PDB file of C-alpha atoms in Angstrom:
ATOM      1  CA  GLY A1416       0.000   0.002   0.002  1.00  0.00           C
ATOM      2  CA  THR A1417       2.736   2.461   0.940  1.00  0.00           C
ATOM      3  CA  ALA A1418       4.767   1.686  -2.175  1.00  0.00           C
ATOM      4  CA  ALA A1419       1.717   2.166  -4.402  1.00  0.00           C
ATOM      5  CA  LEU A1420       0.924   5.466  -2.706  1.00  0.00           C
ATOM      6  CA  ILE A1421       4.496   6.733  -3.117  1.00  0.00           C
ATOM      7  CA  TRP A1422       4.387   5.787  -6.805  1.00  0.00           C
ATOM      8  CA  ASN A1423       0.990   7.432  -7.422  1.00  0.00           C
ATOM      9  CA  GLU A1424       1.274  10.442  -5.136  1.00  0.00           C
ATOM     10  CA  ILE A1425       4.909  11.400  -5.577  1.00  0.00           C
ATOM     11  CA  ILE A1426       6.711   9.966  -8.593  1.00  0.00           C
ATOM     12  CA  ARG A1427       3.969   9.600 -11.216  1.00  0.00           C
ATOM     13  CA  GLU A1428       2.142  12.763 -10.181  1.00  0.00           C
ATOM     14  CA  LYS A1429       5.249  14.975 -10.217  1.00  0.00           C
ATOM     15  CA  VAL A1430       6.248  13.739 -13.680  1.00  0.00           C
ATOM     16  CA  THR A1431       2.721  14.271 -15.068  1.00  0.00           C
ATOM     17  CA  ASN A1432       2.458  17.719 -13.450  1.00  0.00           C
ATOM     18  CA  PHE A1433       5.742  18.737 -15.069  1.00  0.00           C
ATOM     19  CA  ILE A1434       4.781  17.430 -18.518  1.00  0.00           C
ATOM     20  CA  MET A1435       1.271  18.903 -18.481  1.00  0.00           C
ATOM     21  CA  ASN A1436       2.159  22.051 -16.510  1.00  0.00           C
ATOM     22  CA  GLN A1437      -0.880  21.652 -14.245  1.00  0.00           C
ATOM     23  CA  SER A1438      -1.767  19.871 -11.003  1.00  0.00           C
ATOM     24  CA  LYS A1439      -3.539  16.542 -10.703  1.00  0.00           C
ATOM     25  CA  GLU A1440      -6.399  18.346  -8.961  1.00  0.00           C
ATOM     26  CA  GLN A1441      -6.789  20.667 -11.974  1.00  0.00           C
ATOM     27  CA  ARG A1442      -6.844  17.614 -14.263  1.00  0.00           C
ATOM     28  CA  ILE A1443      -9.614  16.045 -12.144  1.00  0.00           C
ATOM     29  CA  LEU A1444     -11.633  19.258 -12.329  1.00  0.00           C
ATOM     30  CA  ASN A1445     -11.121  19.548 -16.102  1.00  0.00           C
ATOM     31  CA  PHE A1446     -12.260  15.946 -16.575  1.00  0.00           C
ATOM     32  CA  VAL A1447     -15.422  16.676 -14.579  1.00  0.00           C
ATOM     33  CA  LEU A1448     -16.138  19.915 -16.479  1.00  0.00           C
ATOM     34  CA  GLN A1449     -15.807  18.030 -19.775  1.00  0.00           C
ATOM     35  CA  ASN A1450     -17.568  14.766 -18.868  1.00  0.00           C
ATOM     36  CA  ALA A1451     -20.053  15.276 -16.024  1.00  0.00           C
ATOM     37  CA  VAL A1452     -23.534  16.790 -16.170  1.00  0.00           C
ATOM     38  CA  ARG A1453     -23.666  20.336 -14.773  1.00  0.00           C
ATOM     39  CA  GLY A1454     -26.011  20.618 -11.805  1.00  0.00           C
ATOM     40  CA  ASP A1455     -26.041  16.845 -11.226  1.00  0.00           C
ATOM     41  CA  PRO A1456     -24.071  15.968  -8.057  1.00  0.00           C
ATOM     42  CA  CYS A1457     -24.330  12.199  -8.669  1.00  0.00           C
ATOM     43  CA  SER A1458     -22.815  12.655 -12.141  1.00  0.00           C
ATOM     44  CA  VAL A1459     -19.970  14.716 -10.652  1.00  0.00           C
ATOM     45  CA  VAL A1460     -19.225  12.066  -7.994  1.00  0.00           C
ATOM     46  CA  ASP A1461     -19.332   9.235 -10.569  1.00  0.00           C
ATOM     47  CA  THR A1462     -17.073  11.163 -12.972  1.00  0.00           C
ATOM     48  CA  ILE A1463     -14.451  11.802 -10.267  1.00  0.00           C
ATOM     49  CA  ASP A1464     -14.552   8.104  -9.317  1.00  0.00           C
ATOM     50  CA  LYS A1465     -14.088   7.147 -12.977  1.00  0.00           C
ATOM     51  CA  TYR A1466     -11.060   9.424 -13.369  1.00  0.00           C
ATOM     52  CA  CYS A1467      -9.409   8.333 -10.135  1.00  0.00           C
ATOM     53  CA  SER A1468      -9.964   4.606 -10.658  1.00  0.00           C
ATOM     54  CA  GLN A1469      -8.912   4.608 -14.325  1.00  0.00           C
ATOM     55  CA  LYS A1470      -6.434   7.469 -14.800  1.00  0.00           C
ATOM     56  CA  GLU A1471      -4.816   8.925 -11.664  1.00  0.00           C
ATOM     57  CA  TRP A1472      -5.210   7.886  -8.025  1.00  0.00           C
ATOM     58  CA  ALA A1473      -6.428  10.642  -5.695  1.00  0.00           C
ATOM     59  CA  MET A1474      -7.314  10.866  -2.005  1.00  0.00           C
ATOM     60  CA  ASN A1475     -11.091  11.206  -2.308  1.00  0.00           C
ATOM     61  CA  VAL A1476     -13.144   8.964  -0.043  1.00  0.00           C
ATOM     62  CA  GLY A1477     -14.065   6.929  -3.155  1.00  0.00           C
ATOM     63  CA  ASN A1478     -17.166   4.894  -3.891  1.00  0.00           C
ATOM     64  CA  GLU A1479     -16.694   1.907  -1.551  1.00  0.00           C
ATOM     65  CA  LYS A1480     -16.215   4.028   1.566  1.00  0.00           C
ATOM     66  CA  GLY A1481     -18.549   6.591  -0.006  1.00  0.00           C
ATOM     67  CA  LEU A1482     -21.420   4.158   0.510  1.00  0.00           C
ATOM     68  CA  ILE A1483     -20.555   4.005   4.233  1.00  0.00           C
ATOM     69  CA  LEU A1484     -20.467   7.817   4.277  1.00  0.00           C
ATOM     70  CA  ASP A1485     -23.860   7.969   2.514  1.00  0.00           C
ATOM     71  CA  LYS A1486     -25.457   5.556   4.975  1.00  0.00           C
ATOM     72  CA  THR A1487     -24.073   7.444   7.982  1.00  0.00           C
ATOM     73  CA  VAL A1488     -25.260  10.813   6.642  1.00  0.00           C
ATOM     74  CA  GLU A1489     -28.727   9.408   5.891  1.00  0.00           C
ATOM     75  CA  GLU A1490     -28.996   7.949   9.417  1.00  0.00           C
ATOM     76  CA  ALA A1491     -27.781  11.192  11.060  1.00  0.00           C
ATOM     77  CA  ASN A1492     -30.057  13.305   8.816  1.00  0.00           C
ATOM     78  CA  PRO A1493     -28.088  16.434   9.803  1.00  0.00           C
ATOM     79  CA  SER A1494     -29.294  20.020   9.782  1.00  0.00           C
ATOM     80  CA  VAL A1495     -25.705  21.244  10.237  1.00  0.00           C
ATOM     81  CA  ALA A1496     -22.745  19.140   9.087  1.00  0.00           C
ATOM     82  CA  LEU A1497     -19.004  19.811   9.186  1.00  0.00           C
ATOM     83  CA  GLU A1498     -16.322  18.340   6.949  1.00  0.00           C
ATOM     84  CA  LEU A1499     -12.647  18.675   7.830  1.00  0.00           C
ATOM     85  CA  GLY A1500     -10.589  18.326   4.639  1.00  0.00           C
ATOM     86  CA  THR A1501     -12.370  19.365   1.433  1.00  0.00           C
ATOM     87  CA  TYR A1502      -9.647  18.438  -1.072  1.00  0.00           C
ATOM     88  CA  CYS A1503     -11.320  18.578  -4.544  1.00  0.00           C
ATOM     89  CA  GLY A1504     -14.854  18.722  -3.170  1.00  0.00           C
ATOM     90  CA  TYR A1505     -15.769  15.069  -3.819  1.00  0.00           C
ATOM     91  CA  SER A1506     -17.185  14.267  -0.382  1.00  0.00           C
ATOM     92  CA  ALA A1507     -18.701  17.748   0.000  1.00  0.00           C
ATOM     93  CA  VAL A1508     -20.730  17.081  -3.152  1.00  0.00           C
ATOM     94  CA  ARG A1509     -21.454  13.543  -2.000  1.00  0.00           C
ATOM     95  CA  ILE A1510     -22.707  14.661   1.444  1.00  0.00           C
ATOM     96  CA  SER A1511     -24.639  17.705   0.214  1.00  0.00           C
ATOM     97  CA  ARG A1512     -26.696  15.678  -2.282  1.00  0.00           C
ATOM     98  CA  LEU A1513     -28.195  13.815   0.701  1.00  0.00           C
ATOM     99  CA  LEU A1514     -29.004  16.854   2.852  1.00  0.00           C
ATOM    100  CA  LYS A1515     -32.621  17.756   3.550  1.00  0.00           C
ATOM    101  CA  ALA A1516     -34.025  21.140   2.546  1.00  0.00           C
ATOM    102  CA  GLY A1517     -32.564  23.939   4.644  1.00  0.00           C
ATOM    103  CA  ALA A1518     -29.614  21.865   5.903  1.00  0.00           C
ATOM    104  CA  ARG A1519     -26.043  23.061   5.380  1.00  0.00           C
ATOM    105  CA  LEU A1520     -22.529  21.690   5.181  1.00  0.00           C
ATOM    106  CA  LEU A1521     -19.485  23.654   6.305  1.00  0.00           C
ATOM    107  CA  THR A1522     -16.331  22.244   4.750  1.00  0.00           C
ATOM    108  CA  VAL A1523     -12.829  23.269   5.854  1.00  0.00           C
ATOM    109  CA  GLU A1524      -9.766  23.229   3.581  1.00  0.00           C
ATOM    110  CA  PHE A1525      -6.289  24.403   4.553  1.00  0.00           C
ATOM    111  CA  ASN A1526      -4.715  24.306   1.065  1.00  0.00           C
ATOM    112  CA  PRO A1527      -5.751  27.371  -1.029  1.00  0.00           C
ATOM    113  CA  GLU A1528      -5.158  25.541  -4.344  1.00  0.00           C
ATOM    114  CA  PHE A1529      -7.427  22.665  -3.287  1.00  0.00           C
ATOM    115  CA  ALA A1530     -10.025  25.149  -2.009  1.00  0.00           C
ATOM    116  CA  ALA A1531     -10.108  26.920  -5.390  1.00  0.00           C
ATOM    117  CA  ILE A1532     -10.653  23.606  -7.217  1.00  0.00           C
ATOM    118  CA  ALA A1533     -13.306  22.488  -4.698  1.00  0.00           C
ATOM    119  CA  LYS A1534     -15.204  25.769  -5.052  1.00  0.00           C
ATOM    120  CA  GLN A1535     -15.532  25.225  -8.806  1.00  0.00           C
ATOM    121  CA  MET A1536     -16.459  21.566  -8.299  1.00  0.00           C
ATOM    122  CA  ILE A1537     -19.197  22.453  -5.780  1.00  0.00           C
ATOM    123  CA  GLU A1538     -20.625  25.136  -8.081  1.00  0.00           C
ATOM    124  CA  PHE A1539     -20.546  22.844 -11.134  1.00  0.00           C
ATOM    125  CA  ALA A1540     -22.416  20.181  -9.128  1.00  0.00           C
ATOM    126  CA  GLY A1541     -25.056  22.802  -8.267  1.00  0.00           C
ATOM    127  CA  VAL A1542     -24.799  22.367  -4.484  1.00  0.00           C
ATOM    128  CA  GLN A1543     -23.280  25.763  -3.628  1.00  0.00           C
ATOM    129  CA  ASP A1544     -26.455  26.805  -1.778  1.00  0.00           C
ATOM    130  CA  LYS A1545     -25.963  23.955   0.710  1.00  0.00           C
ATOM    131  CA  VAL A1546     -22.163  24.089   1.055  1.00  0.00           C
ATOM    132  CA  LYS A1547     -20.000  26.800   2.619  1.00  0.00           C
ATOM    133  CA  LEU A1548     -16.276  26.377   2.033  1.00  0.00           C
ATOM    134  CA  LEU A1549     -14.098  27.764   4.829  1.00  0.00           C
ATOM    135  CA  GLU A1550     -10.444  28.227   3.991  1.00  0.00           C
ATOM    136  CA  GLY A1551      -7.804  27.910   6.715  1.00  0.00           C
ATOM    137  CA  PRO A1552      -6.495  25.602   9.449  1.00  0.00           C
ATOM    138  CA  SER A1553      -9.129  23.562  11.275  1.00  0.00           C
ATOM    139  CA  GLU A1554      -7.778  24.538  14.698  1.00  0.00           C
ATOM    140  CA  GLU A1555      -8.485  28.217  13.890  1.00  0.00           C
ATOM    141  CA  ILE A1556     -11.869  27.712  12.215  1.00  0.00           C
ATOM    142  CA  ILE A1557     -13.479  25.328  14.745  1.00  0.00           C
ATOM    143  CA  PRO A1558     -13.450  27.914  17.601  1.00  0.00           C
ATOM    144  CA  GLN A1559     -15.075  30.471  15.217  1.00  0.00           C
ATOM    145  CA  LEU A1560     -18.004  28.234  14.220  1.00  0.00           C
ATOM    146  CA  LYS A1561     -20.458  29.402  16.887  1.00  0.00           C
ATOM    147  CA  LYS A1562     -20.064  33.157  16.584  1.00  0.00           C
ATOM    148  CA  LYS A1563     -18.828  33.696  13.034  1.00  0.00           C
ATOM    149  CA  TYR A1564     -20.823  30.960  11.280  1.00  0.00           C
ATOM    150  CA  GLU A1565     -23.851  30.782  13.610  1.00  0.00           C
ATOM    151  CA  VAL A1566     -23.463  27.112  14.456  1.00  0.00           C
ATOM    152  CA  ASP A1567     -25.197  26.015  17.651  1.00  0.00           C
ATOM    153  CA  THR A1568     -24.197  22.350  17.565  1.00  0.00           C
ATOM    154  CA  LEU A1569     -23.098  19.967  14.816  1.00  0.00           C
ATOM    155  CA  ASP A1570     -25.214  16.952  13.928  1.00  0.00           C
ATOM    156  CA  PHE A1571     -22.559  15.283  11.767  1.00  0.00           C
ATOM    157  CA  VAL A1572     -18.779  15.674  11.403  1.00  0.00           C
ATOM    158  CA  PHE A1573     -16.665  14.025   8.693  1.00  0.00           C
ATOM    159  CA  LEU A1574     -12.955  13.872   9.533  1.00  0.00           C
ATOM    160  CA  ASP A1575     -10.845  13.448   6.406  1.00  0.00           C
ATOM    161  CA  HIS A1576      -7.945  15.890   6.812  1.00  0.00           C
ATOM    162  CA  TRP A1577      -4.503  15.466   8.412  1.00  0.00           C
ATOM    163  CA  LYS A1578      -4.644  12.273  10.486  1.00  0.00           C
ATOM    164  CA  ASP A1579      -2.627  13.872  13.321  1.00  0.00           C
ATOM    165  CA  ARG A1580      -5.387  16.501  13.618  1.00  0.00           C
ATOM    166  CA  TYR A1581      -8.221  13.981  14.203  1.00  0.00           C
ATOM    167  CA  THR A1582      -7.740  13.777  17.979  1.00  0.00           C
ATOM    168  CA  PRO A1583      -6.946  17.442  18.782  1.00  0.00           C
ATOM    169  CA  ASP A1584      -9.821  18.618  16.570  1.00  0.00           C
ATOM    170  CA  THR A1585     -12.246  16.159  18.183  1.00  0.00           C
ATOM    171  CA  ILE A1586     -11.189  17.484  21.597  1.00  0.00           C
ATOM    172  CA  LEU A1587     -11.578  21.052  20.274  1.00  0.00           C
ATOM    173  CA  LEU A1588     -15.136  20.288  19.074  1.00  0.00           C
ATOM    174  CA  GLN A1589     -15.929  19.085  22.611  1.00  0.00           C
ATOM    175  CA  GLU A1590     -14.261  22.067  24.317  1.00  0.00           C
ATOM    176  CA  CYS A1591     -16.148  24.500  22.066  1.00  0.00           C
ATOM    177  CA  ASN A1592     -19.454  22.783  22.954  1.00  0.00           C
ATOM    178  CA  LEU A1593     -20.123  22.014  19.292  1.00  0.00           C
ATOM    179  CA  LEU A1594     -21.226  18.437  19.953  1.00  0.00           C
ATOM    180  CA  ARG A1595     -24.618  17.520  21.379  1.00  0.00           C
ATOM    181  CA  LYS A1596     -25.886  14.158  22.575  1.00  0.00           C
ATOM    182  CA  GLY A1597     -26.241  12.095  19.396  1.00  0.00           C
ATOM    183  CA  SER A1598     -23.767  14.073  17.255  1.00  0.00           C
ATOM    184  CA  VAL A1599     -22.105  11.656  14.820  1.00  0.00           C
ATOM    185  CA  LEU A1600     -18.407  11.743  13.931  1.00  0.00           C
ATOM    186  CA  LEU A1601     -17.161   9.667  10.990  1.00  0.00           C
ATOM    187  CA  ALA A1602     -13.406   9.377  10.435  1.00  0.00           C
ATOM    188  CA  ASP A1603     -11.808   8.155   7.207  1.00  0.00           C
ATOM    189  CA  ASN A1604      -8.463   6.346   6.738  1.00  0.00           C
ATOM    190  CA  VAL A1605      -8.260   5.095  10.325  1.00  0.00           C
ATOM    191  CA  ILE A1606      -6.263   2.016   9.228  1.00  0.00           C
ATOM    192  CA  PHE A1607      -4.379   3.358   6.202  1.00  0.00           C
ATOM    193  CA  PRO A1608      -2.545   5.717   6.466  1.00  0.00           C
ATOM    194  CA  GLY A1609      -3.981   5.244   9.975  1.00  0.00           C
ATOM    195  CA  ALA A1610      -5.174   7.322  12.927  1.00  0.00           C
ATOM    196  CA  PRO A1611      -4.240   5.173  15.969  1.00  0.00           C
ATOM    197  CA  ASP A1612      -4.327   8.105  18.419  1.00  0.00           C
ATOM    198  CA  PHE A1613      -7.864   8.958  17.360  1.00  0.00           C
ATOM    199  CA  LEU A1614      -9.069   5.351  17.652  1.00  0.00           C
ATOM    200  CA  ASN A1615      -7.479   5.093  21.082  1.00  0.00           C
ATOM    201  CA  TYR A1616      -9.079   8.378  22.185  1.00  0.00           C
ATOM    202  CA  VAL A1617     -12.678   7.793  21.063  1.00  0.00           C
ATOM    203  CA  ARG A1618     -12.786   4.097  21.957  1.00  0.00           C
ATOM    204  CA  LYS A1619     -11.555   4.699  25.506  1.00  0.00           C
ATOM    205  CA  SER A1620     -13.651   7.824  26.069  1.00  0.00           C
ATOM    206  CA  PRO A1621     -16.906   7.399  28.026  1.00  0.00           C
ATOM    207  CA  HIS A1622     -18.314  10.184  25.828  1.00  0.00           C
ATOM    208  CA  PHE A1623     -18.318   8.179  22.595  1.00  0.00           C
ATOM    209  CA  GLN A1624     -19.908   4.992  21.325  1.00  0.00           C
ATOM    210  CA  CYS A1625     -17.861   3.611  18.436  1.00  0.00           C
ATOM    211  CA  THR A1626     -18.494   1.424  15.396  1.00  0.00           C
ATOM    212  CA  ASN A1627     -15.793   0.310  12.959  1.00  0.00           C
ATOM    213  CA  TYR A1628     -16.513  -0.205   9.258  1.00  0.00           C
ATOM    214  CA  PRO A1629     -13.769  -2.254   7.541  1.00  0.00           C
ATOM    215  CA  SER A1630     -13.226  -1.285   3.922  1.00  0.00           C
ATOM    216  CA  HIS A1631     -10.424  -0.547   1.463  1.00  0.00           C
ATOM    217  CA  LEU A1632      -8.305   2.461   0.615  1.00  0.00           C
ATOM    218  CA  GLU A1633      -9.965   4.489  -2.132  1.00  0.00           C
ATOM    219  CA  TYR A1634      -9.433   2.991  -5.602  1.00  0.00           C
ATOM    220  CA  MET A1635      -7.078   0.284  -4.224  1.00  0.00           C
ATOM    221  CA  GLN A1636      -7.250  -3.166  -2.629  1.00  0.00           C
ATOM    222  CA  VAL A1637      -5.439  -1.954   0.487  1.00  0.00           C
ATOM    223  CA  GLU A1638      -7.176  -2.589   3.810  1.00  0.00           C
ATOM    224  CA  ASP A1639      -8.630   0.496   5.450  1.00  0.00           C
ATOM    225  CA  ALA A1640     -11.641   1.365   7.623  1.00  0.00           C
ATOM    226  CA  MET A1641     -13.900   4.163   8.776  1.00  0.00           C
ATOM    227  CA  GLU A1642     -14.739   4.763  12.420  1.00  0.00           C
ATOM    228  CA  LYS A1643     -18.091   6.142  13.554  1.00  0.00           C
ATOM    229  CA  ALA A1644     -18.130   7.764  16.992  1.00  0.00           C
ATOM    230  CA  VAL A1645     -21.491   8.881  18.390  1.00  0.00           C
ATOM    231  CA  PHE A1646     -21.255  11.545  21.110  1.00  0.00           C
ATOM    232  CA  LEU A1647     -23.081  10.483  24.266  1.00  0.00           C
ATOM    233  CA  GLY A1648     -22.857  13.825  26.018  1.00  0.00           C
TER     234      GLY A1648
END
């Protein structure tokens, strides 16, 4: 798994970027703009999956784990959802297509280049009315959610950013009183690349009830899993 990731993420990508004079993320967006149906979030999600499974690997949640994400979102039926790690906007589009009328998703992206791509992806999918993209580090944005973005509590949180931020950001969500009894956290890549600190924290905490969903790394046959942690108050 590690060798395949190094090949896809570092060697192959750098060579292609140099030859084509554009980033992989820009190539994914271009493929969507040329092949997906504007205003159709399902078409956008399917087109990204097609590109990343057939042409270039990318760190979207992917379709296999995407089905786990879908099921969790549908069960939580959130009015206010938070995503940490927007990347190209794949999961933001995927989540937003399942939101009920009047619900909103706040998605946080640290990398300005990724945020610019995601903004275009979200608009092309036609879900910009449901999604607000917040650019900056999660540890700065989370404490601003209540006052600046009028969030009372979060019904659903998707953690898919830097793995070493999973635990401190979960603690920050608790300290900022952003979780209510029944708030659902779903964390991606808990086996590969892995988030052992996070698993240790939520599984040992009396404040969370955890469920593990074994799966595979996006677009690969490498073992991975998602962890659902329901806040008990």
